mmCIF file of C-alpha atoms and ligand atoms in Angstrom:
data_model
loop_
_atom_site.group_PDB
_atom_site.id
_atom_site.type_symbol
_atom_site.label_atom_id
_atom_site.label_comp_id
_atom_site.label_asym_id
_atom_site.label_seq_id
_atom_site.Cartn_x
_atom_site.Cartn_y
_atom_site.Cartn_z
ATOM 1 C CA UNK A 12 29.864 2.499 -7.752
ATOM 2 C CA UNK A 13 27.615 5.678 -8.744
ATOM 3 C CA UNK A 14 24.707 6.078 -6.710
ATOM 4 C CA UNK A 15 21.817 4.445 -8.379
ATOM 5 C CA UNK A 16 19.581 6.415 -5.823
ATOM 6 C CA UNK A 17 20.022 9.823 -7.362
ATOM 7 C CA UNK A 18 17.066 11.493 -8.734
ATOM 8 C CA UNK A 19 18.527 11.978 -12.862
ATOM 9 C CA UNK A 20 17.567 7.978 -12.845
ATOM 10 C CA UNK A 21 14.656 7.029 -14.002
ATOM 11 C CA UNK A 22 11.939 4.879 -12.215
ATOM 12 C CA UNK A 23 13.379 1.070 -13.680
ATOM 13 C CA UNK A 24 16.975 1.951 -13.674
ATOM 14 C CA UNK A 25 16.021 3.452 -9.030
ATOM 15 C CA UNK A 26 14.090 0.497 -8.855
ATOM 16 C CA UNK A 27 17.003 -2.282 -10.388
ATOM 17 C CA UNK A 28 20.249 0.067 -8.873
ATOM 18 C CA UNK A 29 19.114 2.148 -5.714
ATOM 19 C CA UNK A 30 20.206 1.303 -2.536
ATOM 20 C CA UNK A 31 22.390 -1.938 -3.744
ATOM 21 C CA UNK A 32 26.286 -2.494 -4.114
ATOM 22 C CA UNK A 33 27.681 -5.766 -4.906
ATOM 23 C CA UNK A 34 29.369 -6.846 -1.920
ATOM 24 C CA UNK A 35 33.029 -5.862 -1.320
ATOM 25 C CA UNK A 36 34.201 -8.604 -0.216
ATOM 26 C CA UNK A 37 33.650 -11.563 -2.770
ATOM 27 C CA UNK A 38 32.161 -8.747 -5.511
ATOM 28 C CA UNK A 39 28.324 -11.168 -5.816
ATOM 29 C CA UNK A 40 25.874 -8.378 -7.379
ATOM 30 C CA UNK A 41 23.322 -9.928 -4.852
ATOM 31 C CA UNK A 42 23.246 -7.972 -2.153
ATOM 32 C CA UNK A 43 23.767 -11.595 0.528
ATOM 33 C CA UNK A 44 21.050 -12.381 3.048
ATOM 34 C CA UNK A 45 23.157 -11.200 6.560
ATOM 35 C CA UNK A 46 21.706 -13.845 8.204
ATOM 36 C CA UNK A 47 23.347 -12.474 11.587
ATOM 37 C CA UNK A 48 21.771 -10.806 14.825
ATOM 38 C CA UNK A 49 25.415 -9.502 16.442
ATOM 39 C CA UNK A 50 28.726 -7.934 14.427
ATOM 40 C CA UNK A 51 32.009 -8.780 15.933
ATOM 41 C CA UNK A 52 33.683 -4.690 16.359
ATOM 42 C CA UNK A 53 36.919 -4.423 16.222
ATOM 43 C CA UNK A 54 36.703 -2.501 19.941
ATOM 44 C CA UNK A 55 35.158 -0.300 22.182
ATOM 45 C CA UNK A 56 33.497 2.473 20.170
ATOM 46 C CA UNK A 57 35.202 0.788 16.751
ATOM 47 C CA UNK A 58 32.527 -1.351 14.621
ATOM 48 C CA UNK A 59 31.534 -1.033 10.980
ATOM 49 C CA UNK A 60 28.082 0.980 11.820
ATOM 50 C CA UNK A 61 26.183 -2.288 12.368
ATOM 51 C CA UNK A 62 26.532 -3.524 15.657
ATOM 52 C CA UNK A 63 22.951 -5.758 16.315
ATOM 53 C CA UNK A 64 20.450 -6.585 14.164
ATOM 54 C CA UNK A 65 17.465 -5.815 15.858
ATOM 55 C CA UNK A 66 19.205 -1.536 15.115
ATOM 56 C CA UNK A 67 20.556 -2.197 11.475
ATOM 57 C CA UNK A 68 21.295 -5.082 9.087
ATOM 58 C CA UNK A 69 23.471 -5.177 6.148
ATOM 59 C CA UNK A 70 20.097 -6.982 3.969
ATOM 60 C CA UNK A 71 17.693 -4.490 5.213
ATOM 61 C CA UNK A 72 19.755 -1.108 4.465
ATOM 62 C CA UNK A 73 19.434 -1.421 1.130
ATOM 63 C CA UNK A 74 16.437 -2.338 1.124
ATOM 64 C CA UNK A 75 15.013 1.159 3.314
ATOM 65 C CA UNK A 76 17.937 2.740 0.435
ATOM 66 C CA UNK A 77 15.555 2.156 -1.879
ATOM 67 C CA UNK A 78 12.227 2.068 -0.949
ATOM 68 C CA UNK A 79 13.504 6.201 -0.395
ATOM 69 C CA UNK A 80 14.622 6.510 -3.512
ATOM 70 C CA UNK A 81 11.591 4.914 -5.364
ATOM 71 C CA UNK A 82 9.690 7.331 -2.890
ATOM 72 C CA UNK A 83 11.495 10.345 -3.627
ATOM 73 C CA UNK A 84 12.051 10.649 0.227
ATOM 74 C CA UNK A 85 15.256 10.671 2.205
ATOM 75 C CA UNK A 86 14.916 8.167 3.741
ATOM 76 C CA UNK A 87 13.364 4.286 4.464
ATOM 77 C CA UNK A 88 12.947 2.357 7.568
ATOM 78 C CA UNK A 89 11.461 -1.666 7.088
ATOM 79 C CA UNK A 90 8.998 -3.271 9.835
ATOM 80 C CA UNK A 91 7.848 -7.041 10.021
ATOM 81 C CA UNK A 92 4.465 -6.200 7.969
ATOM 82 C CA UNK A 93 2.409 -3.350 7.168
ATOM 83 C CA UNK A 94 0.562 -3.215 10.708
ATOM 84 C CA UNK A 95 3.645 -3.481 11.813
ATOM 85 C CA UNK A 96 4.767 0.316 10.191
ATOM 86 C CA UNK A 97 1.403 1.955 11.216
ATOM 87 C CA UNK A 98 2.069 0.770 14.562
ATOM 88 C CA UNK A 99 5.190 2.774 14.911
ATOM 89 C CA UNK A 100 3.577 5.489 13.113
ATOM 90 C CA UNK A 101 0.494 5.901 15.562
ATOM 91 C CA UNK A 102 3.588 5.741 17.867
ATOM 92 C CA UNK A 103 4.046 9.044 17.271
ATOM 93 C CA UNK A 104 1.200 9.667 19.407
ATOM 94 C CA UNK A 105 0.548 10.138 22.940
ATOM 95 C CA UNK A 106 -2.340 10.281 24.847
ATOM 96 C CA UNK A 107 -4.504 13.141 24.357
ATOM 97 C CA UNK A 108 -3.723 12.958 20.715
ATOM 98 C CA UNK A 109 -6.553 12.724 17.671
ATOM 99 C CA UNK A 110 -5.997 11.117 14.305
ATOM 100 C CA UNK A 111 -8.008 12.008 11.593
ATOM 101 C CA UNK A 112 -8.689 9.508 8.691
ATOM 102 C CA UNK A 113 -10.178 8.590 5.891
ATOM 103 C CA UNK A 114 -13.400 6.014 6.241
ATOM 104 C CA UNK A 115 -13.126 4.106 3.559
ATOM 105 C CA UNK A 116 -10.403 2.086 5.195
ATOM 106 C CA UNK A 117 -7.896 -0.945 5.164
ATOM 107 C CA UNK A 118 -9.704 -3.328 7.398
ATOM 108 C CA UNK A 119 -6.790 -3.680 10.340
ATOM 109 C CA UNK A 120 -5.738 -0.387 9.727
ATOM 110 C CA UNK A 121 -9.514 0.395 11.251
ATOM 111 C CA UNK A 122 -9.126 -1.755 14.090
ATOM 112 C CA UNK A 123 -5.039 -0.797 15.127
ATOM 113 C CA UNK A 124 -6.350 2.659 16.164
ATOM 114 C CA UNK A 125 -9.922 2.253 17.336
ATOM 115 C CA UNK A 126 -9.156 -0.840 19.719
ATOM 116 C CA UNK A 127 -5.759 -1.117 19.942
ATOM 117 C CA UNK A 128 -4.859 2.526 20.575
ATOM 118 C CA UNK A 129 -7.609 4.168 22.145
ATOM 119 C CA UNK A 130 -7.431 2.270 24.811
ATOM 120 C CA UNK A 131 -4.154 4.837 25.263
ATOM 121 C CA UNK A 132 -6.397 7.164 24.545
ATOM 122 C CA UNK A 133 -5.866 8.348 21.340
ATOM 123 C CA UNK A 134 -9.504 8.924 19.144
ATOM 124 C CA UNK A 135 -9.477 8.537 15.824
ATOM 125 C CA UNK A 136 -12.113 10.068 13.736
ATOM 126 C CA UNK A 137 -12.989 8.377 10.943
ATOM 127 C CA UNK A 138 -14.523 10.952 7.693
ATOM 128 C CA UNK A 139 -15.954 10.800 4.099
ATOM 129 C CA UNK A 140 -12.652 12.528 2.557
ATOM 130 C CA UNK A 141 -13.396 13.110 -1.291
ATOM 131 C CA UNK A 142 -14.700 16.156 -0.077
ATOM 132 C CA UNK A 143 -11.303 17.324 2.083
ATOM 133 C CA UNK A 144 -13.053 20.297 2.976
ATOM 134 C CA UNK A 145 -14.649 17.441 5.708
ATOM 135 C CA UNK A 146 -11.316 17.001 7.664
ATOM 136 C CA UNK A 147 -11.412 21.112 8.761
ATOM 137 C CA UNK A 148 -14.453 20.121 10.754
ATOM 138 C CA UNK A 149 -12.984 17.796 13.058
ATOM 139 C CA UNK A 150 -9.229 19.274 14.069
ATOM 140 C CA UNK A 151 -9.365 20.578 17.253
ATOM 141 C CA UNK A 152 -6.713 21.729 19.053
ATOM 142 C CA UNK A 153 -5.658 17.630 20.171
ATOM 143 C CA UNK A 154 -5.609 16.973 15.792
ATOM 144 C CA UNK A 155 -2.538 15.674 15.416
ATOM 145 C CA UNK A 156 -2.438 13.086 11.761
ATOM 146 C CA UNK A 157 -4.112 12.796 9.263
ATOM 147 C CA UNK A 158 -4.449 9.817 7.823
ATOM 148 C CA UNK A 159 -5.555 8.638 4.220
ATOM 149 C CA UNK A 160 -5.040 5.780 2.132
ATOM 150 C CA UNK A 161 -5.571 6.458 -2.131
ATOM 151 C CA UNK A 162 -6.934 4.323 -4.116
ATOM 152 C CA UNK A 163 -9.785 2.218 -1.164
ATOM 153 C CA UNK A 164 -9.878 -0.959 -1.284
ATOM 154 C CA UNK A 165 -12.466 -2.231 -2.303
ATOM 155 C CA UNK A 166 -14.516 0.353 -3.774
ATOM 156 C CA UNK A 167 -11.050 2.149 -5.715
ATOM 157 C CA UNK A 168 -12.487 6.015 -4.657
ATOM 158 C CA UNK A 169 -9.300 8.589 -5.110
ATOM 159 C CA UNK A 170 -9.234 11.089 -2.430
ATOM 160 C CA UNK A 171 -6.147 14.550 -3.916
ATOM 161 C CA UNK A 172 -3.525 14.056 -1.835
ATOM 162 C CA UNK A 173 -1.891 17.582 -2.334
ATOM 163 C CA UNK A 174 -5.817 19.163 -1.657
ATOM 164 C CA UNK A 175 -5.306 17.316 1.793
ATOM 165 C CA UNK A 176 -2.136 18.140 2.756
ATOM 166 C CA UNK A 177 -3.260 21.891 2.038
ATOM 167 C CA UNK A 178 -5.140 21.554 5.248
ATOM 168 C CA UNK A 179 -3.394 19.254 7.156
ATOM 169 C CA UNK A 180 0.550 22.366 6.631
ATOM 170 C CA UNK A 181 -2.220 24.684 7.315
ATOM 171 C CA UNK A 182 -2.311 23.365 10.519
ATOM 172 C CA UNK A 183 0.795 21.672 11.464
ATOM 173 C CA UNK A 184 -0.409 18.015 10.974
ATOM 174 C CA UNK A 185 1.065 15.353 10.290
ATOM 175 C CA UNK A 186 -0.198 13.733 6.608
ATOM 176 C CA UNK A 187 0.470 10.385 6.540
ATOM 177 C CA UNK A 188 -0.854 8.114 3.447
ATOM 178 C CA UNK A 189 -0.710 4.689 3.005
ATOM 179 C CA UNK A 190 0.421 4.031 -1.092
ATOM 180 C CA UNK A 191 0.057 0.180 -0.761
ATOM 181 C CA UNK A 192 -2.510 0.083 -3.748
ATOM 182 C CA UNK A 193 -0.805 2.636 -6.222
ATOM 183 C CA UNK A 194 2.503 1.893 -5.082
ATOM 184 C CA UNK A 195 5.236 4.283 -6.334
ATOM 185 C CA UNK A 196 5.844 3.588 -9.840
ATOM 186 C CA UNK A 197 1.968 4.491 -9.878
ATOM 187 C CA UNK A 198 2.150 8.112 -7.727
ATOM 188 C CA UNK A 199 4.556 9.346 -4.914
ATOM 189 C CA UNK A 200 2.405 11.194 -1.561
ATOM 190 C CA UNK A 201 5.659 13.098 -0.340
ATOM 191 C CA UNK A 202 5.610 14.865 -3.933
ATOM 192 C CA UNK A 203 2.415 16.868 -3.489
ATOM 193 C CA UNK A 204 2.847 16.883 0.487
ATOM 194 C CA UNK A 205 2.969 14.159 3.014
ATOM 195 C CA UNK A 206 5.304 13.765 5.558
ATOM 196 C CA UNK A 207 5.151 10.083 5.713
ATOM 197 C CA UNK A 208 4.509 7.641 3.044
ATOM 198 C CA UNK A 209 3.361 3.635 4.959
ATOM 199 C CA UNK A 210 3.436 0.526 3.089
ATOM 200 C CA UNK A 211 2.315 -2.899 3.186
ATOM 201 C CA UNK A 212 5.397 -4.547 1.260
ATOM 202 C CA UNK A 213 3.640 -7.668 1.335
ATOM 203 C CA UNK A 214 1.352 -6.626 -1.834
ATOM 204 C CA UNK A 215 2.509 -5.597 -4.817
ATOM 205 C CA UNK A 216 6.362 -4.263 -3.790
ATOM 206 C CA UNK A 217 7.115 -7.538 -2.947
ATOM 207 C CA UNK A 218 5.104 -9.150 -5.251
ATOM 208 C CA UNK A 219 4.831 -12.991 -5.402
ATOM 209 C CA UNK A 220 2.928 -13.711 -2.846
ATOM 210 C CA UNK A 221 5.751 -14.856 -0.554
ATOM 211 C CA UNK A 222 6.682 -11.751 2.460
ATOM 212 C CA UNK A 223 4.392 -9.561 4.529
ATOM 213 C CA UNK A 224 6.990 -6.814 5.238
ATOM 214 C CA UNK A 225 5.807 -3.452 5.826
ATOM 215 C CA UNK A 226 7.507 0.674 5.234
ATOM 216 C CA UNK A 227 7.516 3.843 5.647
ATOM 217 C CA UNK A 228 9.065 6.479 3.729
ATOM 218 C CA UNK A 229 9.647 10.388 4.521
ATOM 219 C CA UNK A 230 11.564 13.325 4.096
ATOM 220 C CA UNK A 231 12.000 14.239 7.328
ATOM 221 C CA UNK A 232 15.073 14.203 9.874
ATOM 222 C CA UNK A 233 13.129 14.659 12.613
ATOM 223 C CA UNK A 234 10.996 11.941 11.668
ATOM 224 C CA UNK A 235 13.220 8.969 10.772
ATOM 225 C CA UNK A 236 14.798 10.154 13.892
ATOM 226 C CA UNK A 237 11.298 9.160 15.644
ATOM 227 C CA UNK A 238 10.397 6.581 13.376
ATOM 228 C CA UNK A 239 13.926 4.854 13.618
ATOM 229 C CA UNK A 240 14.016 5.383 17.435
ATOM 230 C CA UNK A 241 11.065 3.633 17.442
ATOM 231 C CA UNK A 242 10.938 0.961 15.480
ATOM 232 C CA UNK A 243 14.429 -0.398 17.406
ATOM 233 C CA UNK A 244 12.487 0.101 20.157
ATOM 234 C CA UNK A 245 9.861 -1.950 19.968
ATOM 235 C CA UNK A 246 11.679 -4.413 17.640
ATOM 236 C CA UNK A 247 9.854 -5.452 14.300
ATOM 237 C CA UNK A 248 11.826 -5.464 11.999
ATOM 238 C CA UNK A 249 11.569 -8.211 9.076
ATOM 239 C CA UNK A 250 14.271 -10.684 9.020
ATOM 240 C CA UNK A 251 17.672 -11.021 6.442
ATOM 241 C CA UNK A 252 16.329 -13.490 3.961
ATOM 242 C CA UNK A 253 12.171 -11.596 3.823
ATOM 243 C CA UNK A 254 14.384 -8.457 2.941
ATOM 244 C CA UNK A 255 16.291 -10.335 0.341
ATOM 245 C CA UNK A 256 12.896 -11.626 -1.454
ATOM 246 C CA UNK A 257 12.012 -7.773 -1.009
ATOM 247 C CA UNK A 258 15.162 -7.080 -3.246
ATOM 248 C CA UNK A 259 14.371 -9.569 -5.402
ATOM 249 C CA UNK A 260 10.880 -8.757 -6.366
ATOM 250 C CA UNK A 261 10.660 -4.617 -6.279
ATOM 251 C CA UNK A 262 13.973 -4.732 -9.935
ATOM 252 C CA UNK A 263 10.775 -5.816 -11.462
ATOM 253 C CA UNK A 264 8.022 -3.766 -10.211
ATOM 254 C CA UNK A 265 7.677 -1.508 -12.967
ATOM 255 C CA UNK A 266 7.128 -4.323 -15.634
ATOM 256 C CA UNK A 267 4.789 -5.461 -12.765
ATOM 257 C CA UNK A 268 3.388 -2.754 -12.945
ATOM 258 C CA UNK A 269 3.011 -1.682 -16.532
ATOM 259 C CA UNK A 270 1.450 -5.415 -16.811
ATOM 260 C CA UNK A 271 -1.485 -5.293 -13.810
ATOM 261 C CA UNK A 272 -2.350 -1.849 -15.883
ATOM 262 C CA UNK A 273 -2.702 -2.895 -19.117
ATOM 263 C CA UNK A 274 -4.539 -6.037 -17.876
ATOM 264 C CA UNK A 275 -7.278 -4.011 -15.615
ATOM 265 C CA UNK A 276 -7.518 -2.450 -18.788
ATOM 266 C CA UNK A 277 -8.739 -4.712 -20.069
ATOM 267 C CA UNK A 278 -10.921 -6.898 -18.241
ATOM 268 C CA UNK A 279 -12.765 -3.268 -17.332
ATOM 269 C CA UNK A 280 -13.491 -2.309 -20.528
ATOM 270 C CA UNK A 281 -14.734 -5.690 -21.253
ATOM 271 C CA UNK A 282 -16.824 -6.248 -18.368
ATOM 272 C CA UNK A 283 -19.020 -2.495 -18.914
ATOM 273 C CA UNK A 284 -20.226 -4.809 -22.114
ATOM 274 C CA UNK A 285 -21.347 -7.928 -19.811
ATOM 275 C CA UNK A 286 -24.712 -7.249 -19.709
ATOM 276 C CA UNK A 287 -25.107 -9.492 -15.866
ATOM 277 C CA UNK A 288 -22.246 -7.272 -14.472
ATOM 278 C CA UNK A 289 -23.670 -3.712 -13.422
ATOM 279 C CA UNK A 290 -21.079 -1.189 -12.116
ATOM 280 C CA UNK A 291 -17.277 -1.239 -12.900
ATOM 281 C CA UNK A 292 -14.937 0.580 -10.653
ATOM 282 C CA UNK A 293 -11.537 0.778 -11.781
ATOM 283 C CA UNK A 294 -9.954 4.119 -11.405
ATOM 284 C CA UNK A 295 -8.882 4.387 -15.375
ATOM 285 C CA UNK A 296 -12.728 4.533 -16.313
ATOM 286 C CA UNK A 297 -13.090 8.420 -17.845
ATOM 287 C CA UNK A 298 -16.095 7.115 -15.765
ATOM 288 C CA UNK A 299 -14.360 7.257 -12.740
ATOM 289 C CA UNK A 300 -15.851 9.942 -10.319
ATOM 290 C CA UNK A 301 -12.952 10.868 -9.587
ATOM 291 C CA UNK A 302 -10.255 9.848 -12.640
ATOM 292 C CA UNK A 303 -8.961 13.555 -12.730
ATOM 293 C CA UNK A 304 -7.497 14.010 -9.567
ATOM 294 C CA UNK A 305 -6.445 10.245 -10.646
ATOM 295 C CA UNK A 306 -5.353 11.785 -13.744
ATOM 296 C CA UNK A 307 -3.452 14.587 -11.720
ATOM 297 C CA UNK A 308 -1.344 12.759 -8.878
ATOM 298 C CA UNK A 309 -1.055 9.166 -10.569
ATOM 299 C CA UNK A 310 1.431 7.501 -13.480
ATOM 300 C CA UNK A 311 -0.615 4.844 -14.018
ATOM 301 C CA UNK A 312 -3.884 3.241 -13.293
ATOM 302 C CA UNK A 313 -2.323 -0.469 -11.621
ATOM 303 C CA UNK A 314 -3.932 -3.858 -12.181
ATOM 304 C CA UNK A 315 -7.290 -3.685 -8.997
ATOM 305 C CA UNK A 316 -10.966 -3.693 -10.382
ATOM 306 C CA UNK A 317 -14.229 -3.822 -8.454
ATOM 307 C CA UNK A 318 -17.703 -5.384 -10.179
ATOM 308 C CA UNK A 319 -21.001 -5.752 -9.270
ATOM 309 C CA UNK A 320 -24.519 -8.071 -10.878
ATOM 310 C CA UNK A 321 -27.127 -6.702 -12.016
ATOM 311 C CA UNK A 322 -28.931 -9.700 -9.924
ATOM 312 C CA UNK A 323 -26.690 -7.698 -7.366
ATOM 313 C CA UNK A 324 -27.361 -11.531 -4.993
ATOM 314 C CA UNK A 325 -24.816 -12.685 -2.908
ATOM 315 C CA UNK A 326 -25.379 -16.451 -4.252
ATOM 316 C CA UNK A 327 -25.084 -15.517 -7.557
ATOM 317 C CA UNK A 328 -21.876 -12.959 -6.922
ATOM 318 C CA UNK A 329 -20.786 -16.684 -4.372
ATOM 319 C CA UNK A 330 -20.870 -18.348 -7.344
ATOM 320 C CA UNK A 331 -19.346 -16.389 -9.859
ATOM 321 C CA UNK A 332 -15.909 -16.804 -7.260
ATOM 322 C CA UNK A 333 -15.987 -20.206 -6.869
ATOM 323 C CA UNK A 334 -16.517 -20.890 -10.424
ATOM 324 C CA UNK A 335 -12.789 -19.355 -11.436
ATOM 325 C CA UNK A 336 -10.069 -21.384 -12.198
ATOM 326 C CA UNK A 337 -7.460 -18.532 -12.822
ATOM 327 C CA UNK A 338 -8.244 -16.580 -10.596
ATOM 328 C CA UNK A 339 -7.515 -17.657 -7.274
ATOM 329 C CA UNK A 340 -10.321 -17.585 -4.512
ATOM 330 C CA UNK A 341 -7.951 -15.322 -1.350
ATOM 331 C CA UNK A 342 -6.760 -12.839 0.350
ATOM 332 C CA UNK A 343 -4.709 -10.117 -0.166
ATOM 333 C CA UNK A 344 -3.884 -8.672 -2.923
ATOM 334 C CA UNK A 345 -0.633 -7.905 -5.827
ATOM 335 C CA UNK A 346 1.213 -10.295 -6.499
ATOM 336 C CA UNK A 347 1.664 -11.769 -10.335
ATOM 337 C CA UNK A 348 -1.211 -14.730 -10.081
ATOM 338 C CA UNK A 349 -4.747 -13.246 -9.893
ATOM 339 C CA UNK A 350 -6.974 -13.156 -7.089
ATOM 340 C CA UNK A 351 -10.414 -12.363 -6.508
ATOM 341 C CA UNK A 352 -12.301 -11.599 -3.316
ATOM 342 C CA UNK A 353 -15.808 -10.689 -2.340
ATOM 343 C CA UNK A 354 -15.880 -8.669 0.566
ATOM 344 C CA UNK A 355 -19.309 -8.743 1.586
ATOM 345 C CA UNK A 356 -18.926 -12.136 2.514
ATOM 346 C CA UNK A 357 -14.789 -11.877 3.392
ATOM 347 C CA UNK A 358 -13.392 -9.090 4.652
ATOM 348 C CA UNK A 359 -16.623 -6.889 4.571
ATOM 349 C CA UNK A 360 -18.515 -9.370 6.364
ATOM 350 C CA UNK A 361 -18.798 -7.124 9.578
ATOM 351 C CA UNK A 362 -20.310 -4.388 8.694
ATOM 352 C CA UNK A 363 -23.598 -4.856 8.828
ATOM 353 C CA UNK A 364 -25.473 -4.176 4.967
ATOM 354 C CA UNK A 365 -27.187 -1.416 6.016
ATOM 355 C CA UNK A 366 -23.783 0.806 6.360
ATOM 356 C CA UNK A 367 -22.315 -1.337 3.838
ATOM 357 C CA UNK A 368 -24.705 -0.538 1.407
ATOM 358 C CA UNK A 369 -24.095 3.471 2.143
ATOM 359 C CA UNK A 370 -21.001 3.380 1.146
ATOM 360 C CA UNK A 371 -21.598 1.791 -1.994
ATOM 361 C CA UNK A 372 -20.261 -2.224 -1.121
ATOM 362 C CA UNK A 373 -23.445 -4.096 -2.221
ATOM 363 C CA UNK A 374 -23.522 -7.539 -1.931
ATOM 364 C CA UNK A 375 -22.972 -8.488 -5.463
ATOM 365 C CA UNK A 376 -19.297 -6.839 -5.261
ATOM 366 C CA UNK A 377 -16.411 -8.636 -6.669
ATOM 367 C CA UNK A 378 -12.791 -7.267 -6.146
ATOM 368 C CA UNK A 379 -10.153 -9.010 -8.403
ATOM 369 C CA UNK A 380 -6.217 -8.173 -7.918
ATOM 370 C CA UNK A 381 -5.733 -8.393 -12.182
ATOM 371 C CA UNK A 382 -2.124 -10.758 -11.962
ATOM 372 C CA UNK A 383 0.707 -10.702 -15.405
ATOM 373 C CA UNK A 384 -0.741 -13.728 -16.541
ATOM 374 C CA UNK A 385 -2.519 -13.069 -20.634
ATOM 375 C CA UNK A 386 -5.714 -11.259 -20.379
ATOM 376 C CA UNK A 387 -7.082 -12.866 -23.040
ATOM 377 C CA UNK A 388 -6.882 -16.491 -20.621
ATOM 378 C CA UNK A 389 -7.919 -13.950 -18.001
ATOM 379 C CA UNK A 390 -11.491 -12.637 -19.766
ATOM 380 C CA UNK A 391 -12.147 -15.678 -20.849
ATOM 381 C CA UNK A 392 -12.026 -16.778 -17.221
ATOM 382 C CA UNK A 393 -14.677 -14.972 -15.251
ATOM 383 C CA UNK A 394 -16.577 -15.179 -19.158
ATOM 384 C CA UNK A 395 -16.616 -18.579 -18.270
ATOM 385 C CA UNK A 396 -18.039 -17.687 -14.820
ATOM 386 C CA UNK A 397 -19.863 -15.495 -15.050
ATOM 387 C CA UNK A 398 -22.606 -17.195 -18.323
HETATM 388 C C1 PLP B 423 -2.580 -5.320 3.573
HETATM 389 C C2 PLP B 423 -3.121 -3.976 3.335
HETATM 390 C C3 PLP B 423 -2.261 -3.304 4.747
HETATM 391 C C4 PLP B 423 -1.853 -3.880 6.259
HETATM 392 O O1 PLP B 423 -0.186 -4.704 5.479
HETATM 393 P P1 PLP B 423 -0.131 -5.847 6.121
HETATM 394 O O2 PLP B 423 1.750 -6.086 5.413
HETATM 395 O O3 PLP B 423 -0.546 -7.478 5.820
HETATM 396 O O4 PLP B 423 0.397 -6.145 7.553
HETATM 397 C C5 PLP B 423 -2.431 -1.978 5.052
HETATM 398 N N1 PLP B 423 -2.894 -1.594 4.081
HETATM 399 C C6 PLP B 423 -3.649 -1.741 2.911
HETATM 400 C C7 PLP B 423 -4.186 -1.241 2.065
HETATM 401 C C8 PLP B 423 -3.076 -3.243 2.617
HETATM 402 O O5 PLP B 423 -3.691 -3.608 1.906
#
């Protein structure tokens, strides 16, 4: 069987075939769900590469290889959630070490750094990385890790990965990029100099809002060994059934992302024309302040669209999200179905208003995870909710 993780294959072929081979015992084209905790060994030290399912499982292995291929990496590791993957990266650190993270960060990442790892003596600094020179001011002898997310949530700011990697390389720091929003179809951080790519596979990779999972991808033998050691030692691994669902979801990643992007564009352009809409945030708009950086490091712009209302009224924004019929009012993103959130009252509600406004997160901001339904139906839904 050909190895489809090979670089000669393009993304769609890799998404469907990399790491995946027909089951040798039956010819089953789909990777079976190996719902087993242990493996019968032929004798002492004699086994088929599998001893215990926390360490390795034959449904998980193809998925890990598939994700490595999609990120142009050598190694992939899967975890029980995106946060479990982040936890494993942070466990590379020890007491006294410091992290520099971008200030526009997924709330759970901010929480694990400040509320969990700070207790163990690991300190995090949060800086605006839209100008990578800001990072240098926080580097000291204890700095070990730089963590960034691009595009960010919900304001869709872009950080130049290549420019940050230049700084981390120069100072011998690890760079981890949370690539959840872009997916490997639109952006490959390892190609721009990142050491580790982290994913909440729960979102676009799975794509069907039915699995919680995380992943880490790296090119470094040493980092892979250390992370695999942590994965096995701490044990936050996904179930074989979830690995099966993830493999199945990834097979359509490229066509889903194309449609998310087309619908995102149609909706962003429609919102721009609407008299009640103030600002529209979509990285594909030429007016986006970091559009050129996005063009450089991404192959498309995706389906995350945020907008504010001219009234900037929290009540009016709440009415809009409540009136939407196709867009479900829910947390999360990246599924085939469209979802809307109101960050000021949901995910970012715990941040004081003045602080929210400083970062540009206004009261009326509505975030759309544009799904892959028909664009006209989504636009009609927005039209009735806004009018
Ligand atoms: C959802 C999310 C996470 C956390 O992942 P879980 O799978 O929910 O644990 C991390 N980063 C980003 C950008 C996310 O959207």
